[in-house]
Amino acid sequence: VDEYDITATGAVGPKLTNYTISYAKGTLIVNRKALTITAKDRNKTYGTALTLGTTEFTASGLVNGD
């Protein structure tokens, strides 16, 4: 879990002169999301090279274009 302070400042507007503005701190809490990376099953003969490409794994849990 990651926490970030949120501080509002600098309210502007033509009708704010009739107000006394105060700011209260807030907190943004970002929870972790589960991510699973699964490798595909492979076979190879001893002594030979194994080349893995980007399609040899699948991911589950990525969001927003990750």
GROMACS .gro file of C-alpha atoms in nm:
model
   66
    1VAL     CA    1   0.000   0.000   0.000
    2ASP     CA    2   0.132   0.345  -0.093
    3GLU     CA    3   0.002   0.665   0.065
    4TYR     CA    4   0.030   1.015  -0.077
    5ASP     CA    5  -0.063   1.344   0.086
    6ILE     CA    6  -0.309   1.560  -0.108
    7THR     CA    7  -0.292   1.933  -0.040
    8ALA     CA    8  -0.531   2.169  -0.213
    9THR     CA    9  -0.405   2.524  -0.268
   10GLY     CA   10  -0.468   2.834  -0.470
   11ALA     CA   11  -0.845   2.844  -0.514
   12VAL     CA   12  -0.926   3.115  -0.768
   13GLY     CA   13  -1.247   3.262  -0.897
   14PRO     CA   14  -1.422   3.596  -0.933
   15LYS     CA   15  -1.670   3.535  -0.649
   16LEU     CA   16  -1.434   3.399  -0.382
   17THR     CA   17  -1.376   3.738  -0.215
   18ASN     CA   18  -1.677   3.678   0.010
   19TYR     CA   19  -1.520   3.361   0.153
   20THR     CA   20  -1.242   3.278   0.393
   21ILE     CA   21  -1.089   2.970   0.237
   22SER     CA   22  -0.903   2.710   0.440
   23TYR     CA   23  -0.751   2.390   0.310
   24ALA     CA   24  -0.762   2.050   0.477
   25LYS     CA   25  -0.505   1.784   0.393
   26GLY     CA   26  -0.632   1.463   0.237
   27THR     CA   27  -0.470   1.126   0.171
   28LEU     CA   28  -0.465   0.915  -0.145
   29ILE     CA   29  -0.419   0.544  -0.076
   30VAL     CA   30  -0.308   0.327  -0.369
   31ASN     CA   31  -0.354  -0.046  -0.313
   32ARG     CA   32  -0.149  -0.301  -0.501
   33LYS     CA   33  -0.316  -0.509  -0.771
   34ALA     CA   34  -0.243  -0.877  -0.825
   35LEU     CA   35  -0.033  -0.963  -1.132
   36THR     CA   36   0.036  -1.317  -1.252
   37ILE     CA   37   0.301  -1.397  -1.515
   38THR     CA   38   0.279  -1.750  -1.654
   39ALA     CA   39   0.547  -1.911  -1.870
   40LYS     CA   40   0.437  -2.151  -2.143
   41ASP     CA   41   0.561  -2.510  -2.116
   42ARG     CA   42   0.868  -2.578  -2.331
   43ASN     CA   43   1.092  -2.874  -2.421
   44LYS     CA   44   1.453  -2.866  -2.531
   45THR     CA   45   1.731  -3.111  -2.590
   46TYR     CA   46   2.029  -3.094  -2.357
   47GLY     CA   47   2.314  -2.896  -2.511
   48THR     CA   48   2.097  -2.691  -2.745
   49ALA     CA   49   2.015  -2.325  -2.695
   50LEU     CA   50   1.665  -2.221  -2.597
   51THR     CA   51   1.551  -1.886  -2.729
   52LEU     CA   52   1.249  -1.732  -2.560
   53GLY     CA   53   1.052  -1.463  -2.734
   54THR     CA   54   0.792  -1.221  -2.604
   55THR     CA   55   0.509  -1.466  -2.675
   56GLU     CA   56   0.644  -1.732  -2.437
   57PHE     CA   57   0.466  -1.573  -2.141
   58THR     CA   58   0.115  -1.457  -2.061
   59ALA     CA   59   0.017  -1.192  -1.810
   60SER     CA   60  -0.303  -1.164  -1.614
   61GLY     CA   61  -0.394  -0.851  -1.416
   62LEU     CA   62  -0.238  -0.575  -1.625
   63VAL     CA   63  -0.452  -0.264  -1.665
   64ASN     CA   64  -0.451   0.067  -1.855
   65GLY     CA   65  -0.218  -0.050  -2.132
   66ASP     CA   66   0.058  -0.186  -1.904
   0.00000   0.00000   0.00000
